[in-house]
Amino acid sequence: MRSFRCFAGLPLFMLLLIAGTASAQRQIRGRVSDKASGNPIGGSMVSVVGTLINSTTNDNGEFVVNAVSGDVQLSVRRIGYRRQLVAVPSSQATANVLLEKDVLRLEEVVVTGTATTIERAHAATATAVVQGDEVTRAPALDLTNALQGKVIGARINMNSGAPGGGGQIQIRGVTSLNGNGEPLFVVDGVIISNVSIPSGANSITRASGAAPASTQDNMVNRFADVNPADIESIEVLKSAAATSMYGSRATNGVILITTKRGRSGVPRFSLTQRVGSNSPLKLLNSRVFTDTSQLIARGDNDAWVRANITNNQIPHFDYQKDLFGHGSPSYETVATISAGTDNGSTRYYVSGTNKYDDGTMLNTQARRQSLRVSVDQLFTTKWSVNIGANIIRTLAARGLSNNDNTNTSPFYGFAYTPAIINLNAADPATGLFVRNPFAGGGSFSSNPFETMTHIKNDEDVFRQIANASVAYEAWNNSSNRVQLRVLLGVD
């Protein structure tokens, strides 16, 4: 799956002719604090109005930013606070800023296009914003699961509980019997592919009749490849106006993902380790037979029942506990490092993730490995470059589930098999799995434990998402900004 996008306001050689930029000649130091409590506000963005120069406050709210000679104006922003403009005359080298809470979040900057942002109060499109910490606050199978209940008006339905995810997202109530009703996914300006890969399991189960492939294949939403730990924010464009920016592909809405970037200051290293296990919430018990007449009344292989079962010895086996009662450890390791020069001219961000989810059903699991690098370089007060690369590998063993018309799926096999024979055992005569004399498949039907032990319904996806952009700040004041940008992307 490959896609290529290029946006250019003017050819690059024309941009090189745009006159002159002033080099930084002095430094401004300061501290950003909460106006009500006086506590420092880390992670605030401090930028020099009219230039691309910016810096980020450290955990103590302190910042250092370069500025051109003469009087300048600083713009200070932080999510959840109102933007503050601070005038700094040429004779002043310090600036302390107090930010007020933005309760209604009307000054929150939302992304409305590939390189377009606007304050929520002025946005003409319906936009929902989910911050990165909201996505990773609680562990989830994948990004699709993590978004459930966080986007108003979006229907997020899961195909199954199989490891690795497998859900669909619908915005604005758009549905289709045959077409794709999912939104367009854009990561850092790159339109990513969301083509699901059918495994062909439908050919075995005949869940959709004679059709070779269908949604019954329990396909994975490729949106699940994106690492939630790398996300800074997610904007969901729900109105029809999204088509004016992205064309007909945005008819079903657009999900814009902005990933994390480096911050100014000393290197910050973070290591997160999660360990746990998955278990079924509730299992359905099988019927306990107390008399052979009850078995014979079923009308299924009476000869086998009379030959092997007596009233005094009617065994009972918990098939579902044996198939779903696995509690192997699952784990997730996330390591990040972020740093940059004090003046913000160079910033980088590196992250690596290794996540393994062991399924509760036999022979099911999922693993995601990713490595991401982002570098920002400010060459002058007007020119900047950003380069990002993300390498992802996703492996999943999906097993067999969902609908079934051939009595192959364990869910159907157990429904037709009385729990009086230990299917999860070897036949003393052959050393193979015990034959299943029930389940409506003739004298010897499929053994669900044998099926799930040997089935290979695996998926191995290796993808690279990369982006590069060159930006020129043509004009910038306290209320408006004109930026020319060339953006390249590949998936």
CSV table of C-alpha atoms in Angstrom, one decimal:
chain,number,residue,atom,x,y,z
A,1,MET,CA,0.0,0.0,0.0
A,2,ARG,CA,1.6,3.2,-1.2
A,3,SER,CA,0.4,6.8,-1.4
A,4,PHE,CA,2.2,10.0,-2.3
A,5,ARG,CA,1.1,13.5,-1.4
A,6,CYS,CA,2.8,16.8,-2.3
A,7,PHE,CA,1.5,20.3,-1.4
A,8,ALA,CA,3.2,23.4,-2.6
A,9,GLY,CA,2.1,27.0,-2.3
A,10,LEU,CA,4.8,28.1,-4.8
A,11,PRO,CA,7.7,26.2,-6.4
A,12,LEU,CA,10.6,25.9,-4.1
A,13,PHE,CA,12.9,28.0,-6.3
A,14,MET,CA,10.5,30.9,-6.1
A,15,LEU,CA,10.6,30.7,-2.3
A,16,LEU,CA,14.3,31.1,-2.4
A,17,LEU,CA,13.8,34.5,-4.0
A,18,ILE,CA,11.7,35.9,-1.2
A,19,ALA,CA,13.8,38.4,0.6
A,20,GLY,CA,15.6,38.3,3.6
A,21,THR,CA,15.5,37.1,7.1
A,22,ALA,CA,17.2,38.6,10.1
A,23,SER,CA,19.4,36.4,12.2
A,24,ALA,CA,18.9,36.2,16.0
A,25,GLN,CA,21.0,38.6,18.0
A,26,ARG,CA,19.7,38.3,21.6
A,27,GLN,CA,18.1,35.9,24.0
A,28,ILE,CA,15.0,36.3,26.1
A,29,ARG,CA,14.6,34.2,29.2
A,30,GLY,CA,11.5,33.9,31.3
A,31,ARG,CA,9.0,31.7,33.2
A,32,VAL,CA,5.4,30.7,32.5
A,33,SER,CA,3.1,30.2,35.4
A,34,ASP,CA,-0.6,29.6,36.2
A,35,LYS,CA,-2.2,32.9,37.1
A,36,ALA,CA,-4.5,31.4,39.8
A,37,SER,CA,-2.0,29.1,41.6
A,38,GLY,CA,1.4,30.4,40.6
A,39,ASN,CA,2.5,26.9,39.7
A,40,PRO,CA,4.9,26.6,36.7
A,41,ILE,CA,3.4,25.4,33.4
A,42,GLY,CA,5.7,23.0,31.6
A,43,GLY,CA,5.3,22.2,27.9
A,44,SER,CA,4.1,25.7,27.0
A,45,MET,CA,5.0,26.9,23.5
A,46,VAL,CA,6.8,30.3,23.4
A,47,SER,CA,7.2,31.8,19.9
A,48,VAL,CA,8.4,35.1,18.5
A,49,VAL,CA,5.6,36.7,16.5
A,50,GLY,CA,6.6,37.2,12.9
A,51,THR,CA,9.2,34.4,12.9
A,52,LEU,CA,9.5,30.7,13.1
A,53,ILE,CA,11.5,31.0,16.3
A,54,ASN,CA,9.9,29.1,19.2
A,55,SER,CA,10.8,27.3,22.4
A,56,THR,CA,9.1,25.1,24.9
A,57,THR,CA,9.1,25.6,28.7
A,58,ASN,CA,10.7,22.9,30.9
A,59,ASP,CA,9.1,21.3,33.9
A,60,ASN,CA,9.8,24.4,35.9
A,61,GLY,CA,8.1,26.6,33.4
A,62,GLU,CA,11.4,28.2,32.3
A,63,PHE,CA,12.2,29.0,28.7
A,64,VAL,CA,15.0,30.6,26.6
A,65,VAL,CA,14.2,32.0,23.1
A,66,ASN,CA,16.3,33.8,20.6
A,67,ALA,CA,15.0,37.1,19.2
A,68,VAL,CA,15.9,39.6,16.6
A,69,SER,CA,17.2,43.0,17.7
A,70,GLY,CA,14.5,45.6,18.4
A,71,ASP,CA,11.1,45.3,20.0
A,72,VAL,CA,9.4,41.9,19.7
A,73,GLN,CA,6.2,40.3,20.8
A,74,LEU,CA,6.1,36.8,22.3
A,75,SER,CA,3.1,34.5,21.9
A,76,VAL,CA,2.6,31.9,24.7
A,77,ARG,CA,0.3,29.0,24.3
A,78,ARG,CA,-0.6,25.9,26.3
A,79,ILE,CA,-3.4,23.4,25.9
A,80,GLY,CA,-6.2,24.3,28.4
A,81,TYR,CA,-5.0,28.0,28.8
A,82,ARG,CA,-5.7,31.2,27.0
A,83,ARG,CA,-3.1,32.5,24.6
A,84,GLN,CA,-1.0,35.4,26.0
A,85,LEU,CA,0.8,38.0,24.0
A,86,VAL,CA,3.7,39.7,25.7
A,87,ALA,CA,5.6,42.8,24.4
A,88,VAL,CA,9.3,42.7,25.0
A,89,PRO,CA,11.2,45.9,24.2
A,90,SER,CA,14.8,45.8,22.9
A,91,SER,CA,16.2,46.8,26.3
A,92,GLN,CA,14.5,43.9,28.1
A,93,ALA,CA,16.0,40.4,28.3
A,94,THR,CA,13.4,38.7,30.6
A,95,ALA,CA,9.7,38.1,30.4
A,96,ASN,CA,7.5,36.3,32.9
A,97,VAL,CA,4.1,35.2,31.8
A,98,LEU,CA,0.9,34.3,33.6
A,99,LEU,CA,-1.6,32.2,31.8
A,100,GLU,CA,-5.4,31.9,32.6
A,101,LYS,CA,-7.4,28.7,32.3
A,102,ASP,CA,-9.5,28.5,29.2
A,103,VAL,CA,-12.6,26.7,30.6
A,104,LEU,CA,-14.6,26.6,27.4
A,105,ARG,CA,-11.4,25.8,25.3
A,106,LEU,CA,-12.5,28.3,22.7
A,107,GLU,CA,-8.9,29.3,22.1
A,108,GLU,CA,-7.7,25.8,21.6
A,109,VAL,CA,-6.0,25.5,18.2
A,110,VAL,CA,-7.5,22.8,16.0
A,111,VAL,CA,-6.2,21.3,12.8
A,112,THR,CA,-8.5,21.8,9.9
A,113,GLY,CA,-6.2,20.9,7.0
A,114,THR,CA,-2.8,19.4,6.1
A,115,ALA,CA,-1.1,22.6,7.1
A,116,THR,CA,-3.9,24.8,8.4
A,117,THR,CA,-4.8,25.6,12.0
A,118,ILE,CA,-7.4,27.9,13.6
A,119,GLU,CA,-8.8,28.7,17.0
A,120,ARG,CA,-11.9,26.6,17.8
A,121,ALA,CA,-14.0,29.8,18.3
A,122,HIS,CA,-13.4,30.7,14.6
A,123,ALA,CA,-13.6,27.2,13.1
A,124,ALA,CA,-16.4,26.8,10.5
A,125,THR,CA,-16.2,23.0,10.7
A,126,ALA,CA,-17.4,20.6,13.4
A,127,THR,CA,-14.2,19.4,15.0
A,128,ALA,CA,-13.6,17.0,18.0
A,129,VAL,CA,-10.2,17.0,19.7
A,130,VAL,CA,-8.7,14.1,21.7
A,131,GLN,CA,-5.4,14.8,23.4
A,132,GLY,CA,-2.6,12.2,23.5
A,133,ASP,CA,-2.8,11.7,27.2
A,134,GLU,CA,-6.5,10.8,26.9
A,135,VAL,CA,-5.6,8.1,24.4
A,136,THR,CA,-3.0,6.4,26.6
A,137,ARG,CA,-4.6,7.0,30.0
A,138,ALA,CA,-5.9,3.4,30.2
A,139,PRO,CA,-4.4,0.3,28.4
A,140,ALA,CA,-6.2,-0.7,25.2
A,141,LEU,CA,-5.8,-3.3,22.5
A,142,ASP,CA,-5.2,-0.7,19.8
A,143,LEU,CA,-5.9,2.9,18.9
A,144,THR,CA,-9.4,2.1,17.7
A,145,ASN,CA,-10.3,0.7,21.2
A,146,ALA,CA,-8.6,3.7,22.8
A,147,LEU,CA,-10.9,6.2,21.0
A,148,GLN,CA,-14.2,4.5,22.0
A,149,GLY,CA,-16.4,6.9,24.0
A,150,LYS,CA,-14.0,9.9,23.4
A,151,VAL,CA,-15.4,11.3,20.1
A,152,ILE,CA,-19.0,12.6,20.2
A,153,GLY,CA,-20.9,11.5,17.1
A,154,ALA,CA,-18.5,8.7,16.1
A,155,ARG,CA,-19.6,5.1,16.1
A,156,ILE,CA,-16.7,2.8,16.9
A,157,ASN,CA,-17.6,-0.9,16.7
A,158,MET,CA,-15.3,-3.9,17.3
A,159,ASN,CA,-15.5,-7.0,15.0
A,160,SER,CA,-14.4,-9.2,17.9
A,161,GLY,CA,-12.2,-9.2,20.9
A,162,ALA,CA,-9.3,-10.8,19.1
A,163,PRO,CA,-5.8,-9.4,19.9
A,164,GLY,CA,-4.6,-6.7,17.5
A,165,GLY,CA,-7.9,-5.0,17.2
A,166,GLY,CA,-10.4,-5.1,14.4
A,167,GLY,CA,-12.9,-2.3,14.6
A,168,GLN,CA,-14.7,0.2,12.3
A,169,ILE,CA,-15.2,3.9,12.7
A,170,GLN,CA,-18.2,5.7,11.3
A,171,ILE,CA,-18.7,9.5,11.5
A,172,ARG,CA,-21.8,11.5,10.8
A,173,GLY,CA,-23.9,8.3,10.6
A,174,VAL,CA,-22.6,7.4,7.1
A,175,THR,CA,-23.3,3.7,6.4
A,176,SER,CA,-23.0,1.5,3.3
A,177,LEU,CA,-23.8,-2.1,2.4
A,178,ASN,CA,-21.0,-2.5,-0.1
A,179,GLY,CA,-18.9,0.6,0.0
A,180,ASN,CA,-16.3,1.8,2.6
A,181,GLY,CA,-18.0,4.0,5.2
A,182,GLU,CA,-14.8,4.8,7.1
A,183,PRO,CA,-13.2,8.2,7.4
A,184,LEU,CA,-10.0,9.3,5.8
A,185,PHE,CA,-6.9,8.9,8.0
A,186,VAL,CA,-4.1,11.5,7.9
A,187,VAL,CA,-0.9,11.3,10.0
A,188,ASP,CA,1.3,14.4,10.0
A,189,GLY,CA,-0.2,15.4,6.7
A,190,VAL,CA,0.3,12.0,5.1
A,191,ILE,CA,-2.8,10.1,3.9
A,192,ILE,CA,-2.3,6.6,5.2
A,193,SER,CA,-3.8,3.4,3.7
A,194,ASN,CA,-6.5,1.6,5.6
A,195,VAL,CA,-6.9,-1.3,3.3
A,196,SER,CA,-7.9,-4.4,5.2
A,197,ILE,CA,-6.4,-7.7,4.3
A,198,PRO,CA,-8.9,-10.7,4.0
A,199,SER,CA,-7.4,-13.9,5.4
A,200,GLY,CA,-9.7,-16.3,3.5
A,201,ALA,CA,-11.1,-17.8,6.7
A,202,ASN,CA,-14.6,-17.3,5.1
A,203,SER,CA,-13.6,-20.0,2.6
A,204,ILE,CA,-13.4,-22.5,5.5
A,205,THR,CA,-16.3,-21.4,7.6
A,206,ARG,CA,-18.7,-20.4,4.7
A,207,ALA,CA,-19.9,-17.6,6.9
A,208,SER,CA,-21.1,-15.7,3.9
A,209,GLY,CA,-22.1,-18.6,1.7
A,210,ALA,CA,-20.0,-19.2,-1.4
A,211,ALA,CA,-18.3,-15.7,-1.3
A,212,PRO,CA,-14.5,-16.3,-1.0
A,213,ALA,CA,-14.0,-13.3,1.3
A,214,SER,CA,-16.1,-11.0,3.4
A,215,THR,CA,-16.1,-8.9,6.6
A,216,GLN,CA,-16.6,-12.2,8.4
A,217,ASP,CA,-12.9,-12.8,7.8
A,218,ASN,CA,-12.4,-10.8,11.0
A,219,MET,CA,-10.1,-8.3,9.3
A,220,VAL,CA,-7.9,-5.8,11.1
A,221,ASN,CA,-8.4,-2.1,10.8
A,222,ARG,CA,-5.0,-0.8,9.6
A,223,PHE,CA,-5.5,2.3,11.6
A,224,ALA,CA,-4.5,0.0,14.5
A,225,ASP,CA,-0.9,0.1,13.3
A,226,VAL,CA,-0.4,3.6,14.6
A,227,ASN,CA,1.2,3.7,18.1
A,228,PRO,CA,-1.0,5.5,20.6
A,229,ALA,CA,2.1,6.5,22.6
A,230,ASP,CA,3.4,8.6,19.7
A,231,ILE,CA,0.2,10.7,19.4
A,232,GLU,CA,0.1,14.4,20.5
A,233,SER,CA,-3.5,15.0,19.5
A,234,ILE,CA,-6.3,13.7,17.3
A,235,GLU,CA,-8.7,16.0,15.4
A,236,VAL,CA,-11.9,14.5,13.9
A,237,LEU,CA,-13.4,16.6,11.1
A,238,LYS,CA,-17.1,15.6,11.1
A,239,SER,CA,-18.7,18.2,8.8
A,240,ALA,CA,-19.1,17.9,5.0
A,241,ALA,CA,-16.6,20.9,4.7
A,242,ALA,CA,-13.8,18.4,5.0
A,243,THR,CA,-14.4,17.5,1.3
A,244,SER,CA,-13.3,21.0,0.3
A,245,MET,CA,-9.8,20.2,1.6
A,246,TYR,CA,-9.4,16.5,0.9
A,247,GLY,CA,-11.8,15.8,-1.9
A,248,SER,CA,-14.4,13.0,-2.2
A,249,ARG,CA,-12.3,10.7,0.0
A,250,ALA,CA,-13.3,12.9,2.9
A,251,THR,CA,-17.0,12.3,2.4
A,252,ASN,CA,-17.1,10.1,5.5
A,253,GLY,CA,-15.1,12.5,7.6
A,254,VAL,CA,-11.4,12.9,8.3
A,255,ILE,CA,-9.3,11.8,11.3
A,256,LEU,CA,-6.1,14.0,11.6
A,257,ILE,CA,-3.3,12.6,13.8
A,258,THR,CA,-0.5,14.9,15.0
A,259,THR,CA,2.4,13.0,16.5
A,260,LYS,CA,4.8,14.1,19.2
A,261,ARG,CA,7.8,16.3,18.4
A,262,GLY,CA,11.0,17.3,20.2
A,263,ARG,CA,11.1,20.0,22.9
A,264,SER,CA,13.9,22.4,23.7
A,265,GLY,CA,16.1,21.8,26.6
A,266,VAL,CA,18.2,18.9,28.1
A,267,PRO,CA,17.4,15.4,26.9
A,268,ARG,CA,14.3,13.9,28.6
A,269,PHE,CA,14.2,10.1,28.7
A,270,SER,CA,11.0,8.2,29.5
A,271,LEU,CA,10.5,4.5,30.0
A,272,THR,CA,7.1,2.9,30.5
A,273,GLN,CA,6.7,-0.8,31.3
A,274,ARG,CA,3.3,-2.5,31.6
A,275,VAL,CA,2.8,-6.2,32.4
A,276,GLY,CA,-0.5,-8.0,32.9
A,277,SER,CA,-2.8,-10.7,31.6
A,278,ASN,CA,-6.1,-11.0,29.7
A,279,SER,CA,-9.0,-13.1,30.9
A,280,PRO,CA,-12.5,-13.7,29.7
A,281,LEU,CA,-15.1,-11.6,31.4
A,282,LYS,CA,-17.7,-14.3,31.5
A,283,LEU,CA,-17.9,-17.9,30.1
A,284,LEU,CA,-21.0,-19.8,29.2
A,285,ASN,CA,-21.3,-23.0,31.0
A,286,SER,CA,-22.2,-26.3,29.3
A,287,ARG,CA,-25.2,-28.4,30.3
A,288,VAL,CA,-24.6,-31.1,32.9
A,289,PHE,CA,-26.3,-34.4,32.1
A,290,THR,CA,-27.5,-36.6,34.9
A,291,ASP,CA,-29.1,-39.4,33.0
A,292,THR,CA,-28.3,-41.2,29.7
A,293,SER,CA,-31.9,-40.8,28.6
A,294,GLN,CA,-31.2,-37.0,28.4
A,295,LEU,CA,-28.3,-37.7,26.1
A,296,ILE,CA,-30.3,-40.1,23.9
A,297,ALA,CA,-33.2,-37.6,23.7
A,298,ARG,CA,-30.8,-35.3,21.8
A,299,GLY,CA,-31.0,-37.7,18.9
A,300,ASP,CA,-27.3,-37.3,18.0
A,301,ASN,CA,-25.1,-40.5,17.7
A,302,ASP,CA,-27.2,-42.6,20.1
A,303,ALA,CA,-25.0,-45.6,19.4
A,304,TRP,CA,-21.9,-43.9,20.7
A,305,VAL,CA,-23.7,-42.8,23.8
A,306,ARG,CA,-25.0,-46.3,24.6
A,307,ALA,CA,-21.5,-47.8,24.0
A,308,ASN,CA,-19.5,-45.3,26.1
A,309,ILE,CA,-21.7,-43.7,28.7
A,310,THR,CA,-23.5,-45.2,31.7
A,311,ASN,CA,-25.9,-43.6,34.2
A,312,ASN,CA,-23.4,-44.1,37.0
A,313,GLN,CA,-20.5,-42.4,35.2
A,314,ILE,CA,-21.5,-39.3,33.1
A,315,PRO,CA,-18.4,-37.1,32.9
A,316,HIS,CA,-18.5,-33.4,32.4
A,317,PHE,CA,-15.8,-31.2,30.8
A,318,ASP,CA,-15.6,-27.4,30.7
A,319,TYR,CA,-14.7,-26.8,27.1
A,320,GLN,CA,-14.8,-23.0,27.2
A,321,LYS,CA,-12.5,-22.9,30.2
A,322,ASP,CA,-10.0,-25.1,28.5
A,323,LEU,CA,-10.1,-23.1,25.3
A,324,PHE,CA,-10.3,-19.6,26.8
A,325,GLY,CA,-8.7,-20.0,30.2
A,326,HIS,CA,-5.2,-19.0,29.1
A,327,GLY,CA,-3.5,-16.3,31.2
A,328,SER,CA,-0.1,-15.9,29.7
A,329,PRO,CA,1.6,-12.6,30.5
A,330,SER,CA,1.1,-9.6,28.1
A,331,TYR,CA,3.5,-6.7,28.2
A,332,GLU,CA,4.2,-3.3,26.6
A,333,THR,CA,7.5,-1.4,26.6
A,334,VAL,CA,7.6,2.2,25.5
A,335,ALA,CA,10.9,4.2,25.5
A,336,THR,CA,11.1,7.9,24.4
A,337,ILE,CA,13.8,10.5,24.3
A,338,SER,CA,13.2,14.2,23.5
A,339,ALA,CA,15.7,17.1,23.4
A,340,GLY,CA,16.6,20.3,21.7
A,341,THR,CA,18.8,23.4,21.8
A,342,ASP,CA,17.8,26.1,24.3
A,343,ASN,CA,16.8,28.5,21.5
A,344,GLY,CA,14.7,25.8,19.8
A,345,SER,CA,16.7,25.8,16.5
A,346,THR,CA,17.2,22.0,16.6
A,347,ARG,CA,14.7,19.6,18.2
A,348,TYR,CA,14.4,15.8,18.0
A,349,TYR,CA,12.2,13.1,19.3
A,350,VAL,CA,12.8,9.3,19.2
A,351,SER,CA,10.5,6.6,20.4
A,352,GLY,CA,10.4,2.8,20.4
A,353,THR,CA,7.6,0.4,21.3
A,354,ASN,CA,7.3,-3.3,21.7
A,355,LYS,CA,3.9,-4.6,22.7
A,356,TYR,CA,2.7,-8.2,23.0
A,357,ASP,CA,-0.9,-9.2,23.7
A,358,ASP,CA,-1.6,-12.8,24.4
A,359,GLY,CA,-5.2,-13.8,23.6
A,360,THR,CA,-7.5,-15.6,25.9
A,361,MET,CA,-8.3,-18.1,23.2
A,362,LEU,CA,-5.8,-20.9,22.3
A,363,ASN,CA,-3.2,-19.9,19.6
A,364,THR,CA,-4.2,-16.2,19.4
A,365,GLN,CA,-1.9,-13.3,20.0
A,366,ALA,CA,-0.7,-10.0,18.6
A,367,ARG,CA,2.5,-8.0,18.6
A,368,ARG,CA,3.4,-4.5,17.5
A,369,GLN,CA,6.9,-3.1,17.1
A,370,SER,CA,7.6,0.5,16.0
A,371,LEU,CA,10.5,2.9,15.8
A,372,ARG,CA,9.8,6.6,15.1
A,373,VAL,CA,12.2,9.6,14.6
A,374,SER,CA,11.2,13.2,14.2
A,375,VAL,CA,13.7,16.1,13.7
A,376,ASP,CA,12.9,19.8,13.5
A,377,GLN,CA,15.6,22.3,12.3
A,378,LEU,CA,15.2,26.1,12.2
A,379,PHE,CA,17.8,27.5,9.8
A,380,THR,CA,16.8,31.2,10.1
A,381,THR,CA,13.9,33.2,11.6
A,382,LYS,CA,11.9,32.4,8.5
A,383,TRP,CA,12.9,28.9,7.3
A,384,SER,CA,12.4,25.6,9.0
A,385,VAL,CA,12.5,21.9,8.1
A,386,ASN,CA,10.8,18.9,9.7
A,387,ILE,CA,11.6,15.3,8.8
A,388,GLY,CA,9.8,12.3,10.3
A,389,ALA,CA,10.0,8.5,9.8
A,390,ASN,CA,8.0,5.7,11.4
A,391,ILE,CA,8.8,2.0,10.9
A,392,ILE,CA,6.0,-0.3,12.0
A,393,ARG,CA,5.7,-4.1,12.1
A,394,THR,CA,2.5,-5.7,13.2
A,395,LEU,CA,2.0,-9.5,13.7
A,396,ALA,CA,-1.3,-11.1,14.7
A,397,ALA,CA,-2.6,-14.7,15.1
A,398,ARG,CA,-6.3,-14.3,14.6
A,399,GLY,CA,-7.5,-17.8,15.2
A,400,LEU,CA,-11.1,-18.6,14.0
A,401,SER,CA,-14.3,-17.0,15.3
A,402,ASN,CA,-17.4,-15.1,14.3
A,403,ASN,CA,-20.1,-16.7,12.1
A,404,ASP,CA,-19.7,-20.3,10.8
A,405,ASN,CA,-21.8,-22.6,8.6
A,406,THR,CA,-19.4,-25.6,8.6
A,407,ASN,CA,-19.2,-26.4,12.3
A,408,THR,CA,-15.5,-25.5,12.2
A,409,SER,CA,-15.5,-22.6,14.6
A,410,PRO,CA,-15.2,-23.6,18.3
A,411,PHE,CA,-18.3,-21.5,19.1
A,412,TYR,CA,-20.5,-23.7,16.9
A,413,GLY,CA,-18.7,-27.0,17.7
A,414,PHE,CA,-19.3,-26.6,21.4
A,415,ALA,CA,-22.9,-25.7,20.9
A,416,TYR,CA,-23.6,-29.1,19.3
A,417,THR,CA,-21.3,-31.2,21.4
A,418,PRO,CA,-22.4,-32.5,24.8
A,419,ALA,CA,-19.6,-31.9,27.3
A,420,ILE,CA,-19.2,-35.6,28.1
A,421,ILE,CA,-16.0,-36.3,26.1
A,422,ASN,CA,-12.6,-34.8,26.7
A,423,LEU,CA,-11.9,-33.2,23.3
A,424,ASN,CA,-8.7,-31.6,24.7
A,425,ALA,CA,-6.9,-34.9,25.0
A,426,ALA,CA,-5.0,-37.4,22.8
A,427,ASP,CA,-6.4,-40.6,21.6
A,428,PRO,CA,-4.4,-43.5,23.2
A,429,ALA,CA,-4.6,-45.5,20.0
A,430,THR,CA,-3.3,-42.9,17.6
A,431,GLY,CA,-1.7,-40.1,19.7
A,432,LEU,CA,-3.8,-37.6,17.9
A,433,PHE,CA,-6.7,-35.5,19.2
A,434,VAL,CA,-9.8,-37.4,20.2
A,435,ARG,CA,-12.3,-37.6,17.4
A,436,ASN,CA,-15.5,-35.7,18.0
A,437,PRO,CA,-18.5,-38.0,17.4
A,438,PHE,CA,-21.0,-35.1,17.7
A,439,ALA,CA,-21.5,-31.5,16.3
A,440,GLY,CA,-23.7,-32.6,13.4
A,441,GLY,CA,-20.9,-33.4,11.1
A,442,GLY,CA,-21.5,-37.1,10.6
A,443,SER,CA,-19.9,-39.8,12.7
A,444,PHE,CA,-16.7,-37.9,13.2
A,445,SER,CA,-17.0,-34.1,13.3
A,446,SER,CA,-14.3,-31.4,13.7
A,447,ASN,CA,-12.5,-31.3,17.1
A,448,PRO,CA,-12.4,-27.5,18.0
A,449,PHE,CA,-9.2,-28.0,20.1
A,450,GLU,CA,-7.4,-29.7,17.2
A,451,THR,CA,-8.6,-26.9,14.9
A,452,MET,CA,-7.4,-24.1,17.1
A,453,THR,CA,-4.1,-25.8,17.9
A,454,HIS,CA,-3.0,-26.2,14.3
A,455,ILE,CA,-4.8,-23.4,12.4
A,456,LYS,CA,-2.6,-20.6,11.0
A,457,ASN,CA,-4.6,-17.5,10.5
A,458,ASP,CA,-1.7,-15.1,10.8
A,459,GLU,CA,-1.0,-11.5,9.6
A,460,ASP,CA,2.4,-9.9,9.2
A,461,VAL,CA,2.3,-6.2,8.1
A,462,PHE,CA,5.5,-4.2,7.7
A,463,ARG,CA,5.0,-0.6,6.7
A,464,GLN,CA,7.0,2.7,6.7
A,465,ILE,CA,5.3,6.1,7.1
A,466,ALA,CA,7.5,9.1,6.4
A,467,ASN,CA,7.0,12.8,5.9
A,468,ALA,CA,9.2,15.8,5.2
A,469,SER,CA,8.2,19.5,5.0
A,470,VAL,CA,9.9,22.8,4.3
A,471,ALA,CA,8.2,25.9,5.6
A,472,TYR,CA,8.7,29.6,5.0
A,473,GLU,CA,7.1,32.2,7.3
A,474,ALA,CA,6.0,34.9,4.8
A,475,TRP,CA,4.1,37.0,7.2
A,476,ASN,CA,3.1,36.8,10.9
A,477,ASN,CA,1.5,39.1,13.4
A,478,SER,CA,-0.4,38.7,16.6
A,479,SER,CA,-3.6,37.7,14.9
A,480,ASN,CA,-2.8,36.3,11.4
A,481,ARG,CA,-0.2,34.1,9.8
A,482,VAL,CA,0.8,33.3,6.2
A,483,GLN,CA,3.1,30.3,5.8
A,484,LEU,CA,4.3,28.7,2.6
A,485,ARG,CA,4.9,25.0,2.9
A,486,VAL,CA,6.1,22.1,0.8
A,487,LEU,CA,5.0,18.7,2.2
A,488,LEU,CA,6.1,15.3,1.0
A,489,GLY,CA,4.7,12.0,2.4
A,490,VAL,CA,4.8,8.3,1.7
A,491,ASP,CA,3.1,5.2,3.2
